[in-house]
Coordinates of C-alpha atoms and ligand atoms in Angstrom, one line a residue:
X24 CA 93.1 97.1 72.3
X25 CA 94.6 100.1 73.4
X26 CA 95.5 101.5 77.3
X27 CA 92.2 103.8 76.7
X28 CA 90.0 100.7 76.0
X29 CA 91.4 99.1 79.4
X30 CA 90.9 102.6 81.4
X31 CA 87.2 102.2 80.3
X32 CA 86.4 98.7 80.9
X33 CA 87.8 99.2 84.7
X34 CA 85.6 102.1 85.0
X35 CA 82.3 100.3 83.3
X36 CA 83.3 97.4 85.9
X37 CA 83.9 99.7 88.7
X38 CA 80.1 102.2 88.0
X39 CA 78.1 99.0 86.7
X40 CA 79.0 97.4 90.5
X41 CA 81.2 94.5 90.3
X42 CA 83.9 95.6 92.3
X43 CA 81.5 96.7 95.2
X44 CA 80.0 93.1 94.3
X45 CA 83.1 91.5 94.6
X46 CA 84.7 93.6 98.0
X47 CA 80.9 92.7 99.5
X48 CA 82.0 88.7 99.3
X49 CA 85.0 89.9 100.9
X50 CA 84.2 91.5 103.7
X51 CA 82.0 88.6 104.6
X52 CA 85.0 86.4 105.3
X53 CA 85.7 86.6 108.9
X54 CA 89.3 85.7 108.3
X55 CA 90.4 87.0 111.8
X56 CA 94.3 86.3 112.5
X57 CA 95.7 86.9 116.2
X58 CA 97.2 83.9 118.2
X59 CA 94.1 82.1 119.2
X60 CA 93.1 82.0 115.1
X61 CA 92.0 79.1 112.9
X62 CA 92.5 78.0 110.0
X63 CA 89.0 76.7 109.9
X64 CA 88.6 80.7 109.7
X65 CA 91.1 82.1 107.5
X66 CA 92.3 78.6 104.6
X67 CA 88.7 78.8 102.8
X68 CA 89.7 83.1 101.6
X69 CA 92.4 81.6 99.8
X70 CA 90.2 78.3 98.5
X71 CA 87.5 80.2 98.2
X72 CA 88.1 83.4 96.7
X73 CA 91.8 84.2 95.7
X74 CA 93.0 80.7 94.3
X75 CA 89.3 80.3 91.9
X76 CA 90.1 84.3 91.0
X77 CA 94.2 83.5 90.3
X78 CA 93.3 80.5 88.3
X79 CA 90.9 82.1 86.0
X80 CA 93.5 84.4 85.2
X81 CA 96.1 82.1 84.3
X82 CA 97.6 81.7 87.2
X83 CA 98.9 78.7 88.7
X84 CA 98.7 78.3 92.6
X85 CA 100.0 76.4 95.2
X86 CA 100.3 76.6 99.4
X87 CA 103.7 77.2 101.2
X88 CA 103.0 75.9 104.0
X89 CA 104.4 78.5 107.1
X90 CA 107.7 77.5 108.7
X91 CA 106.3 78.9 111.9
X92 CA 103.9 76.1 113.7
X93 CA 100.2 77.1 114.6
X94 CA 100.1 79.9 111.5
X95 CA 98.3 79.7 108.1
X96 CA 100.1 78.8 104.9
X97 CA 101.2 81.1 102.1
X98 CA 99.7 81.7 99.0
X99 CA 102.0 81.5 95.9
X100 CA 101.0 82.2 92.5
X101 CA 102.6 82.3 89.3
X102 CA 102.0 83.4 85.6
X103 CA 104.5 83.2 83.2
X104 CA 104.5 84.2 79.6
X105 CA 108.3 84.4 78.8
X106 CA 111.2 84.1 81.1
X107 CA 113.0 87.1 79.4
X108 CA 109.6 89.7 80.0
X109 CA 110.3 92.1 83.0
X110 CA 108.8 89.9 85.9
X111 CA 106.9 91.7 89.1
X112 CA 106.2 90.1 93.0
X113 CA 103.2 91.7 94.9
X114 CA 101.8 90.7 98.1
X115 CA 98.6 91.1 100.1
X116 CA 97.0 89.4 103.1
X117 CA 93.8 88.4 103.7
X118 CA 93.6 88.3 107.3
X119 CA 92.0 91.1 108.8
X120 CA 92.2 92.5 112.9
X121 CA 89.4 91.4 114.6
X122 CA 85.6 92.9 114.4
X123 CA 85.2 94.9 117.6
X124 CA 81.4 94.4 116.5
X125 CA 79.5 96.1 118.8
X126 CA 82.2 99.8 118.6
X127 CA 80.8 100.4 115.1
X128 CA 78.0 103.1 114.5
X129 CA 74.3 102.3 114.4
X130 CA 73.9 100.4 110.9
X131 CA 77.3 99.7 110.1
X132 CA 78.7 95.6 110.7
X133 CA 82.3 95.1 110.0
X134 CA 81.5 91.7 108.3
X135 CA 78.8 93.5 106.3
X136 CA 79.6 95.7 103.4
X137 CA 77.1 99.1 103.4
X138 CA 77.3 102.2 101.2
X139 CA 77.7 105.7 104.1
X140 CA 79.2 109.3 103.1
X141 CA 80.6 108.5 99.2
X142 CA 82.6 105.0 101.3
X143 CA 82.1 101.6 101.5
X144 CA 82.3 100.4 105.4
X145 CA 83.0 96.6 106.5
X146 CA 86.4 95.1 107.8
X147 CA 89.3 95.1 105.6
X148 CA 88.1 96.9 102.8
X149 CA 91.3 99.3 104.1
X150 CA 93.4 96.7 105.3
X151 CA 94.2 94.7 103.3
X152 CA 90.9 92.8 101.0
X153 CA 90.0 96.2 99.1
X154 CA 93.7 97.2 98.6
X155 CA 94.5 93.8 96.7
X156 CA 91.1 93.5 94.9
X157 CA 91.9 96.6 93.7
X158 CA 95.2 95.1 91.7
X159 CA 93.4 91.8 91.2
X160 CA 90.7 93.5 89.7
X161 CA 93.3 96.2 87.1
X162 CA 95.6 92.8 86.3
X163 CA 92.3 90.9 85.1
X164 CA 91.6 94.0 82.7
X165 CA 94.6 94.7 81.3
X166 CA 94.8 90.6 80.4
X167 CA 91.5 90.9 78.8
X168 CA 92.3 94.3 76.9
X169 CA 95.4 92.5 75.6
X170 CA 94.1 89.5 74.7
X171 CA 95.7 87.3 77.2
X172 CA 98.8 88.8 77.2
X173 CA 100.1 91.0 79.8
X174 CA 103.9 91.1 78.3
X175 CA 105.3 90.3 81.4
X176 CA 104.9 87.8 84.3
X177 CA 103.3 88.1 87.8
X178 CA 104.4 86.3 90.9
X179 CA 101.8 86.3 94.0
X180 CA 102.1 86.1 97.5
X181 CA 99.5 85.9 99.8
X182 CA 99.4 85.4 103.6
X183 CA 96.7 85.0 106.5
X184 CA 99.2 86.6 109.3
X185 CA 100.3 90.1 108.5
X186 CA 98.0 91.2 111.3
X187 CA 100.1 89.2 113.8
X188 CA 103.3 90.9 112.8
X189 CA 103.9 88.0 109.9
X190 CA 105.4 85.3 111.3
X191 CA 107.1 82.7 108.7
X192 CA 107.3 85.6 105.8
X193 CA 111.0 86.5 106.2
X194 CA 112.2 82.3 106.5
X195 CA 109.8 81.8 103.7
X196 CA 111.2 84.3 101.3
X197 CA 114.8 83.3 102.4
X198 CA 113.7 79.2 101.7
X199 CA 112.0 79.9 98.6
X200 CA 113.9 83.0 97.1
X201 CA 114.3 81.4 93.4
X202 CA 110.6 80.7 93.0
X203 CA 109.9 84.8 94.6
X204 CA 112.4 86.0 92.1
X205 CA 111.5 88.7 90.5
X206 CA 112.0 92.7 88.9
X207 CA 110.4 95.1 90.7
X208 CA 107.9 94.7 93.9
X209 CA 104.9 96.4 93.7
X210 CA 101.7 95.7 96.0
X211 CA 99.6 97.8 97.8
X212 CA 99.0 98.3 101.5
X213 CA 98.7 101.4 104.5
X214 CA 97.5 105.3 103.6
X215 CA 98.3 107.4 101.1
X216 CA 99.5 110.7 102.1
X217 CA 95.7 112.6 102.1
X218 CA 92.9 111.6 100.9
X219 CA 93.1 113.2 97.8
X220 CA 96.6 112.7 97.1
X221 CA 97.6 109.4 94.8
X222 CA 100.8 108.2 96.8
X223 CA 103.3 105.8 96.7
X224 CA 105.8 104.8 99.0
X225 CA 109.3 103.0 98.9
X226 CA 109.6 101.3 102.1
X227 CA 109.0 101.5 105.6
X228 CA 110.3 103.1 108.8
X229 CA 111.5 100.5 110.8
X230 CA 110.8 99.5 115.3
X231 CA 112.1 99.0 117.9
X232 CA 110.6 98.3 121.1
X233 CA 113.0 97.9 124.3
X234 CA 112.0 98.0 128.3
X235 CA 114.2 99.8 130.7
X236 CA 113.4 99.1 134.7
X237 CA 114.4 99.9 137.2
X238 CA 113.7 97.6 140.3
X239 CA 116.0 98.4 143.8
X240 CA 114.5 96.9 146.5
X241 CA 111.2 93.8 147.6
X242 CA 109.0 95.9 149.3
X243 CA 107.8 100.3 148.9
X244 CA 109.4 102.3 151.8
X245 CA 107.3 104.8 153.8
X246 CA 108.6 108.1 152.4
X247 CA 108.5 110.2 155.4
X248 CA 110.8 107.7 157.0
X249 CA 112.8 107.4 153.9
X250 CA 112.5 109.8 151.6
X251 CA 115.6 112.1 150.7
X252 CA 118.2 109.0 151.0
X253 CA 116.8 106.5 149.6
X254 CA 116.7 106.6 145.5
X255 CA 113.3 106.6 144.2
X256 CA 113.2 103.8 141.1
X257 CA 110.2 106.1 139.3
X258 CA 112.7 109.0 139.7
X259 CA 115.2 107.6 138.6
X260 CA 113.4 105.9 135.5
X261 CA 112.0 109.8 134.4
X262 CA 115.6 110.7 134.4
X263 CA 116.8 107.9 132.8
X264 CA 113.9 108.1 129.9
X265 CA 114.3 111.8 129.6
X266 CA 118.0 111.6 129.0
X267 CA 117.4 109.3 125.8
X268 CA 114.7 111.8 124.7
X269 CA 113.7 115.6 126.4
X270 CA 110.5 117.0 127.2
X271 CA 110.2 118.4 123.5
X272 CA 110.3 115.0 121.9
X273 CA 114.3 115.2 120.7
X274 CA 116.4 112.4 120.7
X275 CA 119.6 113.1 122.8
X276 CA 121.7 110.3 121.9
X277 CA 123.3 110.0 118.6
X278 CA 123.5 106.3 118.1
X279 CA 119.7 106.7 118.4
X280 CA 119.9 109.0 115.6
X281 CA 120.3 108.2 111.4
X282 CA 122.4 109.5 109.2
X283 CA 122.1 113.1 107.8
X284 CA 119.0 112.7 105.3
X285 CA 120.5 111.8 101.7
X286 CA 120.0 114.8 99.3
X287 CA 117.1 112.6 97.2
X288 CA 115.5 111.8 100.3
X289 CA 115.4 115.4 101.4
X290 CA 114.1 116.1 98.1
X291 CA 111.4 113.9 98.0
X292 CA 110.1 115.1 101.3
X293 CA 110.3 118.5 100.4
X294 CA 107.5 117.8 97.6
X295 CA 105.1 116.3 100.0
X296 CA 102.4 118.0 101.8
X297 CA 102.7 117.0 105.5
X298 CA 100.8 119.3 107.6
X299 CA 98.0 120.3 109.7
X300 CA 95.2 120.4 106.6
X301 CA 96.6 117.2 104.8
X302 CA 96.8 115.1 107.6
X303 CA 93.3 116.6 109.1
X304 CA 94.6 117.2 112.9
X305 CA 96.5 119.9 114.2
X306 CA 100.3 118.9 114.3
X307 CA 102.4 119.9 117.3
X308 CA 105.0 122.4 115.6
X309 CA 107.1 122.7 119.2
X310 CA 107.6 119.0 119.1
X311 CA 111.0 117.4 118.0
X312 CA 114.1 118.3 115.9
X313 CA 113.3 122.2 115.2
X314 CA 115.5 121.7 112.5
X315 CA 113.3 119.9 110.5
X316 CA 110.5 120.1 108.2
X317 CA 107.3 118.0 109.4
X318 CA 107.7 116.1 106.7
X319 CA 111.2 115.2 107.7
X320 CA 110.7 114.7 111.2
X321 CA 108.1 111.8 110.6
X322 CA 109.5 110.1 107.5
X323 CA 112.9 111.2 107.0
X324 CA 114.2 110.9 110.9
X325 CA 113.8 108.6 114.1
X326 CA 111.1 109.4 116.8
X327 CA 111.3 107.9 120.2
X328 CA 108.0 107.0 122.0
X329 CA 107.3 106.1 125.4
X330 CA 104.7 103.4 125.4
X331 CA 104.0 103.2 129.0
X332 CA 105.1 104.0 132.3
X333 CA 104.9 101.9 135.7
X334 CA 105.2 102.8 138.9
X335 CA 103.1 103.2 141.8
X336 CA 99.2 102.1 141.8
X337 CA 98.3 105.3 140.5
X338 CA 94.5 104.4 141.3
X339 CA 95.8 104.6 144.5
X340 CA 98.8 106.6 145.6
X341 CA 100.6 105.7 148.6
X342 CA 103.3 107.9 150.7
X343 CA 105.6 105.7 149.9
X344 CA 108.5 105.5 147.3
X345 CA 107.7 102.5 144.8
X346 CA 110.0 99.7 144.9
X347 CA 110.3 99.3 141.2
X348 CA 109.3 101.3 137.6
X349 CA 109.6 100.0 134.1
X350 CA 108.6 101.4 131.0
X351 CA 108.5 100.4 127.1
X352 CA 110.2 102.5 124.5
X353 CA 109.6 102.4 120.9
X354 CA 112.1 103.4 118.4
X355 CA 111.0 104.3 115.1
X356 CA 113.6 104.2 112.8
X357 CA 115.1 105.2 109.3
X358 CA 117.8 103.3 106.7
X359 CA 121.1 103.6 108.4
X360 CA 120.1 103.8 112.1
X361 CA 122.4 100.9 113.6
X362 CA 118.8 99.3 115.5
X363 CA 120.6 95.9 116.3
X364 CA 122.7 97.4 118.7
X365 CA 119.9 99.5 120.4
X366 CA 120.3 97.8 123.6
X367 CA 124.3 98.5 123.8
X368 CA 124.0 101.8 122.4
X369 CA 121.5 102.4 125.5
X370 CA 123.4 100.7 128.2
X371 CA 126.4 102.5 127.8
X372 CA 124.6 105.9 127.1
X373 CA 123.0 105.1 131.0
X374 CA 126.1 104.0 132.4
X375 CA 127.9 107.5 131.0
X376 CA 124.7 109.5 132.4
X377 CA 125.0 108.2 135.7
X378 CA 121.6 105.5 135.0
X379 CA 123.6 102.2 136.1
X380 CA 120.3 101.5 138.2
X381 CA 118.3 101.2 134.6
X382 CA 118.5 97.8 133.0
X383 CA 117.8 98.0 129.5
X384 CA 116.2 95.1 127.2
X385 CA 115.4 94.9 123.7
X386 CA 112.1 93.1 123.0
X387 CA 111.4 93.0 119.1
X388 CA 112.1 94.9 116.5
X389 CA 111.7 95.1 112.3
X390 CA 114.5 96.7 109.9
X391 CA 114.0 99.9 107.9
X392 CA 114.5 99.9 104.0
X393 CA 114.1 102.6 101.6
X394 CA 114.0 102.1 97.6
X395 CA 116.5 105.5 96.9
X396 CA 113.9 108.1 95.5
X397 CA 116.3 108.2 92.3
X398 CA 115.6 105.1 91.9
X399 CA 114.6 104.1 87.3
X400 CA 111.4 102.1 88.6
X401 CA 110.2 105.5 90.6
X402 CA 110.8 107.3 87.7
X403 CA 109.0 104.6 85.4
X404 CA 105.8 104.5 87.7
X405 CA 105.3 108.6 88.1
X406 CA 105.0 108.1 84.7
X407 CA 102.3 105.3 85.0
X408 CA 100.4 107.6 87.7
X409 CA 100.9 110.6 85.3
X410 CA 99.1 109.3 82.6
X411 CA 95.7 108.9 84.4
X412 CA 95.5 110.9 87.5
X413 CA 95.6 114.7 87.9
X414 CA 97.8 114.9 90.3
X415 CA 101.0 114.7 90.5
X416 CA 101.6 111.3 93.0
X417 CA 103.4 111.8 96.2
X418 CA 106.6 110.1 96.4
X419 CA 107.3 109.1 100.2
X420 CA 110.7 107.4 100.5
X421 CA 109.1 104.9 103.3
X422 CA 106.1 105.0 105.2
X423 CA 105.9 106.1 108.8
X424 CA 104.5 103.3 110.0
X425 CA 105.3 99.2 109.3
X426 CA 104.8 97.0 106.1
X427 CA 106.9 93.9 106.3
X428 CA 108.8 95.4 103.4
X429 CA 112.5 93.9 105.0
X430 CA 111.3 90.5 103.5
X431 CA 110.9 92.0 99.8
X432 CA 114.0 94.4 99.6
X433 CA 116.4 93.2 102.0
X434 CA 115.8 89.6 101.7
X435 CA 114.7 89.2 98.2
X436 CA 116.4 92.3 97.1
X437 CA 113.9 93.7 94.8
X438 CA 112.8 97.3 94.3
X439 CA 109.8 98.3 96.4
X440 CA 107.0 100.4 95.5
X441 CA 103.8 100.5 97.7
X442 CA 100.8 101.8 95.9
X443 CA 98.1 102.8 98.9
X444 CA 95.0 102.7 97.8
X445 CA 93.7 103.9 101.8
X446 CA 94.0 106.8 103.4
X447 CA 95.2 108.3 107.0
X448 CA 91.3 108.3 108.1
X449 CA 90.2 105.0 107.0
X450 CA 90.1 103.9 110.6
X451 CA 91.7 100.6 110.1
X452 CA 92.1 98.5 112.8
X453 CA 89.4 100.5 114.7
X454 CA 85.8 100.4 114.5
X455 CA 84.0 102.0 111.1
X456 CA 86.9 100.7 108.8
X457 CA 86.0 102.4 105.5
X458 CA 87.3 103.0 101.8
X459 CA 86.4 106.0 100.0
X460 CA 84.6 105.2 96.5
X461 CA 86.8 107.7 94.9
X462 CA 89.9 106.2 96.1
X463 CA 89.2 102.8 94.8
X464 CA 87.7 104.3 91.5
X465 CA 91.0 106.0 91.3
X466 CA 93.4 103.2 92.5
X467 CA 91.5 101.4 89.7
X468 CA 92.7 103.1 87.2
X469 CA 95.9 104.2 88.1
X470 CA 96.7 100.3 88.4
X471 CA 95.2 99.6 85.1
X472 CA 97.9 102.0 84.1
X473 CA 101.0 100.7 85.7
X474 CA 100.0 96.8 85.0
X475 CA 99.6 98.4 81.6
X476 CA 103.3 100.2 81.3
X477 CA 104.9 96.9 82.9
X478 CA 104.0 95.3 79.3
X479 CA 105.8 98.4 77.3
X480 CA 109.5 98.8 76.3
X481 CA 109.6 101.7 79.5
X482 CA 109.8 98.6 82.3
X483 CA 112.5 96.8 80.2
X484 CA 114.2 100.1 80.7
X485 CA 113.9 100.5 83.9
X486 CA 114.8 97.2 84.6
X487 CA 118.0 97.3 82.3
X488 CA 119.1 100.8 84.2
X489 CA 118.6 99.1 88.1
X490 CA 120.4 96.0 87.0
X491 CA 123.2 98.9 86.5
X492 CA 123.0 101.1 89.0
X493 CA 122.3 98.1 91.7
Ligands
LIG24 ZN1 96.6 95.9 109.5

């Protein structure tokens, strides 16, 4: 059996309509997550569909059950060949966000899969059940193709809670880190760059959400009577907020700010296509560091949002100065912004600015990590994409949004690579969720192809030159 023969036998399983057959059974899970979930809801995708699927390809599967009370298991699965071959993790989840049944268009159902514009529409086929039937569905054929043997070994983990933020995953990697062990990470989750353009990303931008408020007295105050000298708390809050970031989206304060962009980094983004046409919406050019490509300014740096702002009824204005505002801030951050001491960094920013009204509180917020661009398994998988797609693959150093990647690279330590097998306008976690046919098609066979190369001498390679460089 060659790679060719396995490239062939995806694609006759792919045209002849399995996989549309097999997403369809998918889809029809209603595997909801969010806090009032249930099991009863979500256990019977892993009894039902990914532990008889992981078994039949050799894999042996077990439950973890999930540190964090009232949340669904894990999913672990294991196939081992040899302890010496290079050995990979991936990850998916199976939960999906809810329906919002009656937003979609006239015909569509999000727990019903149907054929519309060259996609396949129905909940999750995006986020996250298409993505890891994809690599479910490349794994099985390059085990057939080589007659049972991969040539190296696959670890699984599944979960039912990614859409709640993934409670239990980080404790559960830390408790069972021998058993996760691996190589190299690779799973598949989020956009790729375009539509058109194969992408794979290296980690993750990370968040931080914080409130600042700013409460000075019980009751409003007439502002005829008062206004002039007495401090109004919304005033005072727009000062405060714009001081952290202006009016043209800049961050002011440096310890808000990462670390000059390493050179492969920089490099990396310089080869992508961020713009108006690639992203299909017309970018604001006057907005943020003016120093920066597009590119760089959503992957490569830290953006500041403001998430809402409180004061007033504004349904109803009064003349009178508000007694209180608040707002919540979102950080959005790279490798090497110092997020833990966001609330610090922010206090004494405020105190130095004159804001010692502002109280400042950090709610949540997730790390940043970034596999270096340079990194042998980057090099070994453009090779992998090479071989069967057209286009060169975009290399984005970490996505702009969230994967819980922390729990993979930091924890774990492994080398990340995130294959999407989505796109920007996929409309996940909104009505009309959808995945383009040629996306999967492709995603099909550029897995077949990098399942296939993690059997050759190349991964050994790579592996051998991270073990050095790390
Ligand atoms: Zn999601």
């Amino acid at each position: 059996m060659t790679k060719a023969r396995a490239l062939a036998e995806v694609r006759k399983y792919f045209e002849e309509g399995h996989f549309r057959g097999d997403l369809a059974r998918r889809v029809a899970y209603r595997s909801v997550s969010g806090a009032d979930a249930n099991d009863a809801d979500l256990l019977p995708y892993y009894a039902e569909v990914l532990e008889p699927d992981l078994t039949a390809m050799g894999f042996s599967c077990r439950t973890i059950d999930n540190p964090v009370p009232g949340v669904s298991p894990f999913l672990f699965a294991e196939r081992v060949e040899n302890p010496d071959f290079v050995t990979m993790l991936t990850y998916g989840h199976g939960d999906v966000v809810p329906g919002m049944d009656e937003q979609w268009d006239a015909g569509l159902s999000p727990w019903q899969l149907v054929d519309r514009n060259d996609a396949w529409y129905g909940r999750g086929v995006a986020d996250n059940k298409g993505q890891h039937l994809v690599n479910l569905t490349a794994l099985r054929e390059v085990i057939k193709a080589r007659n049972g043997k991969l040539g190296f070994n696959v670890k699984a983990l599944f979960e039912l809670g990614e859409e709640r933020s993934s409670p239990g995953l980080r404790q559960v990697c830390r408790q069972h880190a021998d058993i996760l062990s691996a190589d190299v990470f690779i799973a598949s989750d989020g956009p790729r760059v375009s539509k058109e353009q194969p992408t794979m990303f290296l980690g993750s931008r990370g968040s931080a959400i914080f409130e600042l408020t700013c409460s000075l007295r019980s009751g409003a105050l007439h502002s005829g009577n008062w206004g002039g000298i007495m401090k109004n708390p919304a005033v005072v809050l727009s000062g405060a907020i714009s001081s952290l970031v202006d009016g043209k989206g800049r961050i002011q304060v440096a310890g808000l700010l990462p670390p000059p962009i390493p050179f492969p980094v920089r490099d990396a983004l310089s080869k992508l296509k961020i713009d108006s046409e690639s992203l299909g919406r017309k970018i604001d050019e006057d907005w943020g560091d003016p120093t920066l490509s597009a590119a760089e300014r959503l992957l490569g740096w830290n953006s500041l949002e403001v998430l809402t702002l409180k004061a007033g009824n504004p349904e109803k204005p009064a003349n009178a100065i508000p007694p209180a505002a608040s707002a919540f801030l979102q950080l959005r951050f790279v490798v090497g912004t110092a997020w833990e001491s966001i609330e610090e960094v922010v206090r004494q920013h405020l105190d130095q600015a004159g804001y010692t009204d502002v109280q400042v509180r950090l709610l949540r917020g997730s790390p940043a990590t970034r596999l270096d661009p340079a990194s042998p398994w980057v090099e070994w998988a453009n090779e992998a994409f090479r071989s069967v797609s057209v286009r060169e693959p975009a290399v984005v150093p970490n996505l702009g949004g969230t994967v819980p990647n922390d729990a993979f690279s930091d924890i774990l330590g492994l080398p990340t690579i995130w294959i999407p097998h989505s796109y920007p306008g996929c409309k996940q976690h909104a009505p009309n969720e959808h995945l383009p046919l040629a996306i999967a098609a492709q995603g099909l066979a550029i897995m077949t192809s990098v399942f296939w190369e993690l059997g050759e001498p190349a991964a050994r390679l790579a592996r051998t030159r991270q073990q050095a460089s790390a």
